[in-house]
mmCIF file of C-alpha atoms in Angstrom:
data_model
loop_
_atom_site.group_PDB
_atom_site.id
_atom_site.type_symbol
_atom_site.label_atom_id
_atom_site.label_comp_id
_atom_site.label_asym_id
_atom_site.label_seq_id
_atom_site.Cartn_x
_atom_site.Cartn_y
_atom_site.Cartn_z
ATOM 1 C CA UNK A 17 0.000 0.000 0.000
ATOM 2 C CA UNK A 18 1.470 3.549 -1.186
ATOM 3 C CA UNK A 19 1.969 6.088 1.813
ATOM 4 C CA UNK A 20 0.141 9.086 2.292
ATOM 5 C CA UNK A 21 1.127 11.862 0.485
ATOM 6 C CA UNK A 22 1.945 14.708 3.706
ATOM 7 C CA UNK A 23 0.927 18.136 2.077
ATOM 8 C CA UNK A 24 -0.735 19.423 5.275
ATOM 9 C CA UNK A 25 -0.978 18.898 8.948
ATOM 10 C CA UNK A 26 -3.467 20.390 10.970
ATOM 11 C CA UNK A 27 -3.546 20.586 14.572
ATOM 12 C CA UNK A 28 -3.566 22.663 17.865
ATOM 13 C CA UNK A 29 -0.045 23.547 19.117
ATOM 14 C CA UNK A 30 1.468 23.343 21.879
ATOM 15 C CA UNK A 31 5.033 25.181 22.923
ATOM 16 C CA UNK A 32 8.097 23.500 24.673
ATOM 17 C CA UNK A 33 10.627 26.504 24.849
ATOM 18 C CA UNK A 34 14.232 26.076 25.224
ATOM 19 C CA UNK A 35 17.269 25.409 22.892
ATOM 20 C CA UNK A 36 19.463 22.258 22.437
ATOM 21 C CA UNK A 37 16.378 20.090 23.789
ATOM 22 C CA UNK A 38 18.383 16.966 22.944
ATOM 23 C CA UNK A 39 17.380 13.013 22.771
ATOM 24 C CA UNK A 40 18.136 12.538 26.007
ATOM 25 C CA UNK A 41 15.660 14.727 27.147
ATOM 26 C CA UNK A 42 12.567 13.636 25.007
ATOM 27 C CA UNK A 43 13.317 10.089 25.737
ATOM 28 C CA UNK A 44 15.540 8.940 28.373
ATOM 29 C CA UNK A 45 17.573 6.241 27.696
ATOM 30 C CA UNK A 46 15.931 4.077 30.646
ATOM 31 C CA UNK A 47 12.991 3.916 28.818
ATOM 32 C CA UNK A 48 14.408 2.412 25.133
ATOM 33 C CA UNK A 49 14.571 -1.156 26.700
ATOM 34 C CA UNK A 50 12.076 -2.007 24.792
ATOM 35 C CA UNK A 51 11.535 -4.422 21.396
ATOM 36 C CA UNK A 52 8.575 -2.147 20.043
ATOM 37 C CA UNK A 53 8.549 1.553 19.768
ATOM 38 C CA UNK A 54 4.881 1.063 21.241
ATOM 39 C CA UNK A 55 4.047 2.628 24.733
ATOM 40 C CA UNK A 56 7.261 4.855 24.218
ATOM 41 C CA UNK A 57 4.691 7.586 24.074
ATOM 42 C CA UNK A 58 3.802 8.563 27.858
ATOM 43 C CA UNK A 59 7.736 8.699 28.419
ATOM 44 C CA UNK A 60 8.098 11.350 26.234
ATOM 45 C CA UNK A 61 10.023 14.257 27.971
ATOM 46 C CA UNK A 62 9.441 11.822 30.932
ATOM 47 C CA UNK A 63 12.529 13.482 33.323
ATOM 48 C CA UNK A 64 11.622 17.016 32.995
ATOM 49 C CA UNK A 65 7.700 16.404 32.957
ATOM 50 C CA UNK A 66 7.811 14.526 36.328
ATOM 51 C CA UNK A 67 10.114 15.264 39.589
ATOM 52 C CA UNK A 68 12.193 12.225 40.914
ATOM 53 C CA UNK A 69 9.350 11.514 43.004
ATOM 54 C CA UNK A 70 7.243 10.599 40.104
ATOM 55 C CA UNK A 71 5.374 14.194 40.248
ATOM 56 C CA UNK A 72 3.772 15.751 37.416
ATOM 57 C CA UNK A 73 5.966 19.338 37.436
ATOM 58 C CA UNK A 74 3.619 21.531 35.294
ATOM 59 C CA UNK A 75 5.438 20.654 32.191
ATOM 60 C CA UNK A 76 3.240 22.301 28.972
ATOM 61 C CA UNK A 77 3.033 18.750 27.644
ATOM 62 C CA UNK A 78 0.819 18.331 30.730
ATOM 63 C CA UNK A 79 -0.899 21.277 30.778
ATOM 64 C CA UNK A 80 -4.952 20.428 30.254
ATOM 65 C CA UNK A 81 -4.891 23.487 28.034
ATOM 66 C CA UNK A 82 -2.899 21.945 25.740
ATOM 67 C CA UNK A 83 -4.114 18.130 25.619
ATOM 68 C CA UNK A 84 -4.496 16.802 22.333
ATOM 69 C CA UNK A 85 -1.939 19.184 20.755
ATOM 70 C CA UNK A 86 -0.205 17.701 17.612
ATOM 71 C CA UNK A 87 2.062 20.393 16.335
ATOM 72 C CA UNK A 88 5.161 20.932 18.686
ATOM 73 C CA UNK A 89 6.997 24.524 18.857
ATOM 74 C CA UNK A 90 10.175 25.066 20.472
ATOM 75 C CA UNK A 91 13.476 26.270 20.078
ATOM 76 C CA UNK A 92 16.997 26.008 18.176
ATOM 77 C CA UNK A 93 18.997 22.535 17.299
ATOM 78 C CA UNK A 94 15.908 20.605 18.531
ATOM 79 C CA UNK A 95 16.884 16.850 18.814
ATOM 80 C CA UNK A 96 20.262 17.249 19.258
ATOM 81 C CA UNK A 97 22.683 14.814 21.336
ATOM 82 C CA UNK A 98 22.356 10.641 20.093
ATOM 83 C CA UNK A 99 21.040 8.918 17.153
ATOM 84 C CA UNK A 100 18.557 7.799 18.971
ATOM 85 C CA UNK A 101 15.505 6.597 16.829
ATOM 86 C CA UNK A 102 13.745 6.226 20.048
ATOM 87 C CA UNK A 103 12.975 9.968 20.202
ATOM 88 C CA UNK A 104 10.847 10.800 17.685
ATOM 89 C CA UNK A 105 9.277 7.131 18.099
ATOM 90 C CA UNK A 106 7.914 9.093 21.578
ATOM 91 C CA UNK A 107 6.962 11.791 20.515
ATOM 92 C CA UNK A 108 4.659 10.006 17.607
ATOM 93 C CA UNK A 109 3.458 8.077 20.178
ATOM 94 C CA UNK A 110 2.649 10.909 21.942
ATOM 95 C CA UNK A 111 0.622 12.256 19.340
ATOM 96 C CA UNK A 112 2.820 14.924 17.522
ATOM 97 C CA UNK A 113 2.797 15.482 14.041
ATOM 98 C CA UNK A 114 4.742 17.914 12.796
ATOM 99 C CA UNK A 115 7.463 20.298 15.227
ATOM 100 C CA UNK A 116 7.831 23.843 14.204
ATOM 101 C CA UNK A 117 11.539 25.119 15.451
ATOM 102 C CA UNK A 118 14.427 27.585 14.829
ATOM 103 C CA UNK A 119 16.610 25.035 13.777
ATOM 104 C CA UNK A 120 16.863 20.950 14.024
ATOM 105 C CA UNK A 121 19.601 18.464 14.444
ATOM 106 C CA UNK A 122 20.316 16.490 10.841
ATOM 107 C CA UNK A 123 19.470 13.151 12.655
ATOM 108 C CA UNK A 124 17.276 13.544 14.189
ATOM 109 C CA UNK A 125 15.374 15.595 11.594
ATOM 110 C CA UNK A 126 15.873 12.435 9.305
ATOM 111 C CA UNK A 127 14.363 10.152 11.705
ATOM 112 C CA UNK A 128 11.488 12.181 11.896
ATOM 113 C CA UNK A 129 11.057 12.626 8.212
ATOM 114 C CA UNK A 130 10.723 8.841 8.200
ATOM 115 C CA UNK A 131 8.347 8.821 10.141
ATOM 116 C CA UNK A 132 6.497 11.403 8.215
ATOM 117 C CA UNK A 133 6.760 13.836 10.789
ATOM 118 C CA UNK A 134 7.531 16.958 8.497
ATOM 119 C CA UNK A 135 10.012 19.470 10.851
ATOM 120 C CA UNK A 136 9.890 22.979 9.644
ATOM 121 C CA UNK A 137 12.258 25.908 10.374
ATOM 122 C CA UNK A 138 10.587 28.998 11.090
ATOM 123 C CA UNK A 139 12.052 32.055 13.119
ATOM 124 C CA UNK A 140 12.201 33.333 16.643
ATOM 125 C CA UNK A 141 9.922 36.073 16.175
ATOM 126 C CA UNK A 142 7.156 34.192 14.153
ATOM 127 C CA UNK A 143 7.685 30.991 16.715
ATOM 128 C CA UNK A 144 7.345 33.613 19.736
ATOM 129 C CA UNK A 145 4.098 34.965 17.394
ATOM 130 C CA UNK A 146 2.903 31.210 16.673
ATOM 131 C CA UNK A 147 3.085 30.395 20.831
ATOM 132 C CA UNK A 148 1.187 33.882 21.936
ATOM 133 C CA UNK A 149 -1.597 32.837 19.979
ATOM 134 C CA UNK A 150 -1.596 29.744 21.107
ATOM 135 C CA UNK A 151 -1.332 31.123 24.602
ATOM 136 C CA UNK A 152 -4.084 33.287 24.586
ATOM 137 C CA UNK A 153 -6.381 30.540 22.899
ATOM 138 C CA UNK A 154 -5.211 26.650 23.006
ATOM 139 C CA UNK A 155 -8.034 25.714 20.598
ATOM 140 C CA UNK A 156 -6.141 27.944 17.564
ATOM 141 C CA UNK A 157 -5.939 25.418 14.723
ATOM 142 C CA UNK A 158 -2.443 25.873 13.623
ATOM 143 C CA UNK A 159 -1.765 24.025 9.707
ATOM 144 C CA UNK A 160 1.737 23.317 8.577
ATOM 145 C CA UNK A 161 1.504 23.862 4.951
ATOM 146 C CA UNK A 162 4.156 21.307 3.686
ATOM 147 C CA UNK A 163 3.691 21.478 0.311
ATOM 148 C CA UNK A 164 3.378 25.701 0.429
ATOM 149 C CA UNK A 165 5.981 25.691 2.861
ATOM 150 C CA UNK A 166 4.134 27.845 5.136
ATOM 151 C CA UNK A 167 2.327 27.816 8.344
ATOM 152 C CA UNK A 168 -1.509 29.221 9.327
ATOM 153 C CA UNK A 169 -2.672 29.903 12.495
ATOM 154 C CA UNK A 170 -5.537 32.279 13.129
ATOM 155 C CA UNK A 171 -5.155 35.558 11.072
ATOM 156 C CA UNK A 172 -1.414 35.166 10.365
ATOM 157 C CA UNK A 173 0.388 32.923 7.620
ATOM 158 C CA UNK A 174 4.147 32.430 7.917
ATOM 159 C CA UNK A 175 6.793 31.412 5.993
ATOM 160 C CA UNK A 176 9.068 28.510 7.206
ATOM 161 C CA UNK A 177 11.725 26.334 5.400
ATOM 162 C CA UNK A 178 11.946 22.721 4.810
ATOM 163 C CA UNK A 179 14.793 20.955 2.670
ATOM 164 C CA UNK A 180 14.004 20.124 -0.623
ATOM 165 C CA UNK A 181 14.404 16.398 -0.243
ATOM 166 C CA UNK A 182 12.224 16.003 2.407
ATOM 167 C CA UNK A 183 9.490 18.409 0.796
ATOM 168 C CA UNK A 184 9.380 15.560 -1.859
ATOM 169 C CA UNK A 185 9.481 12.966 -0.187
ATOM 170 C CA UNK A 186 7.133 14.063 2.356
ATOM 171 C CA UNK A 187 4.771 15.655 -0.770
ATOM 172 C CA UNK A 188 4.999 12.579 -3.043
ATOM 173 C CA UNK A 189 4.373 9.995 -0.323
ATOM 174 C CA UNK A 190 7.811 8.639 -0.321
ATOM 175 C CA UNK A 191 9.297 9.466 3.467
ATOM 176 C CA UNK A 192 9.852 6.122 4.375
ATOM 177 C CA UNK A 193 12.284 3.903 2.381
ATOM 178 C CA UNK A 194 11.866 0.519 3.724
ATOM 179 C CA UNK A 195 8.231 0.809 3.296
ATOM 180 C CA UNK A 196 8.885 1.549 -0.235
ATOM 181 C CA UNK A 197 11.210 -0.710 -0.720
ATOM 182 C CA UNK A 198 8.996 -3.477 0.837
ATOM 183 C CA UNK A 199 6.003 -2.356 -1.746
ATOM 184 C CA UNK A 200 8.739 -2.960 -4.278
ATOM 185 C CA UNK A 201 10.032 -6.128 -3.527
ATOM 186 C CA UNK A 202 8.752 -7.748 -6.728
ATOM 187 C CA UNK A 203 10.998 -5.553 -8.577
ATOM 188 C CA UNK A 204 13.948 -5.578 -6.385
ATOM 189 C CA UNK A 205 13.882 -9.491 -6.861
ATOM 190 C CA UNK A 206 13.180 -8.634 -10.601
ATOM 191 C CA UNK A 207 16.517 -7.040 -10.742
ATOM 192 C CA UNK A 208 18.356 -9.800 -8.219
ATOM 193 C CA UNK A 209 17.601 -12.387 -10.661
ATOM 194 C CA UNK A 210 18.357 -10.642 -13.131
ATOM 195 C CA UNK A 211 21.894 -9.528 -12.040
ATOM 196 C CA UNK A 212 22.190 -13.366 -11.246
ATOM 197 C CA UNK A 213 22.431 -12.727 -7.567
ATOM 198 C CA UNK A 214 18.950 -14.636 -6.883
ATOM 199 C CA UNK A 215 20.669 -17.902 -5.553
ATOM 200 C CA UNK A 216 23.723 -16.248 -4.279
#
């Protein structure tokens, strides 16, 4: 089955403020014991959203305002630190689907591109702009504009930047290459065989 084809993403927003928020941070390295990527989800930001007690701290993620959101703001080199798949494998699980930020790390921006999470670059002053409105009313309906590479929210319409690699891949439905290599297998064998590699 073909992937979707991610031209838009529509959702409410919610804002997680800082710079350098690395891996680490959205999912502690505790929590990747896992053999799925399922349930990875409520550990998202797990450290910094509970005290060592197990306390909720008031992180935004938490806030009741914001339940629900799907489009995550923040700040600059955004998923920064390790490789670590496992990040944003939580914060899909989570429920975000697209991150709006000054700036992302190349990994982790890939990662998240695979998983057809489009991240867009937009700057301070329109993030600051995007996360008032969204402060004075949670409910805004904010849409990333992937193919338009733009982003609506309210009134207001902003430009952001997105690679032109993952704009197509993201826009033509092809942001995750083992899945299209796995709807392709026929010809991949095709070519095996005919390379004489099939009993190799």
């Amino acid at each position: 089955m073909a992937l979707a084809k991610i031209t838009q993403v529509s959702g409410r927003g919610v804002y997680v403020p800082g710079s350098d928020i690395d891996t680490d941070r959205i999912i502690p390295a505790r929590f990747m014991k896992c053999v799925t990527f399922d349930g990875l989800g409520e550990f998202a930001f797990y450290d910094v959203r509970f005290d060592k007690d197990g306390k909720p701290t008031g992180h935004p993620l938490d806030d009741p305002r914001f339940k629900g959101a799907s489009i995550l703001l923040s700040g600059t080199n955004f998923g920064c630190g390790s490789s670590r798949e496992h990040a944003p494998q939580a914060l899909y699980r989570f429920g975000i689907r697209a991150v709006i930020a000054e700036s992302f790390a190349e990994i982790f921006f890939g990662n998240c591109t695979t998983l057809g999470i489009p991240c867009v670059v937009a700057s301070t002053a329109d993030i600051k702009k995007i996360a008032d409105v969204v402060a004075a009313d949670p409910k805004t309906e904010i849409k990333v504009d992937v193919a338009g590479r733009q982003v609506m929210f309210g009134d207001h319409s902003i430009p952001v930047a997105l690679p032109a690699t993952a704009h197509e891949a993201l826009t033509s439905g092809k942001w995750d290459p083992i899945a299209e290599l796995l709807e392709n297998k026929d010809a991949v064998h095709a070519r095996i065989t005919a390379l004489g590699f099939a009993n190799a």
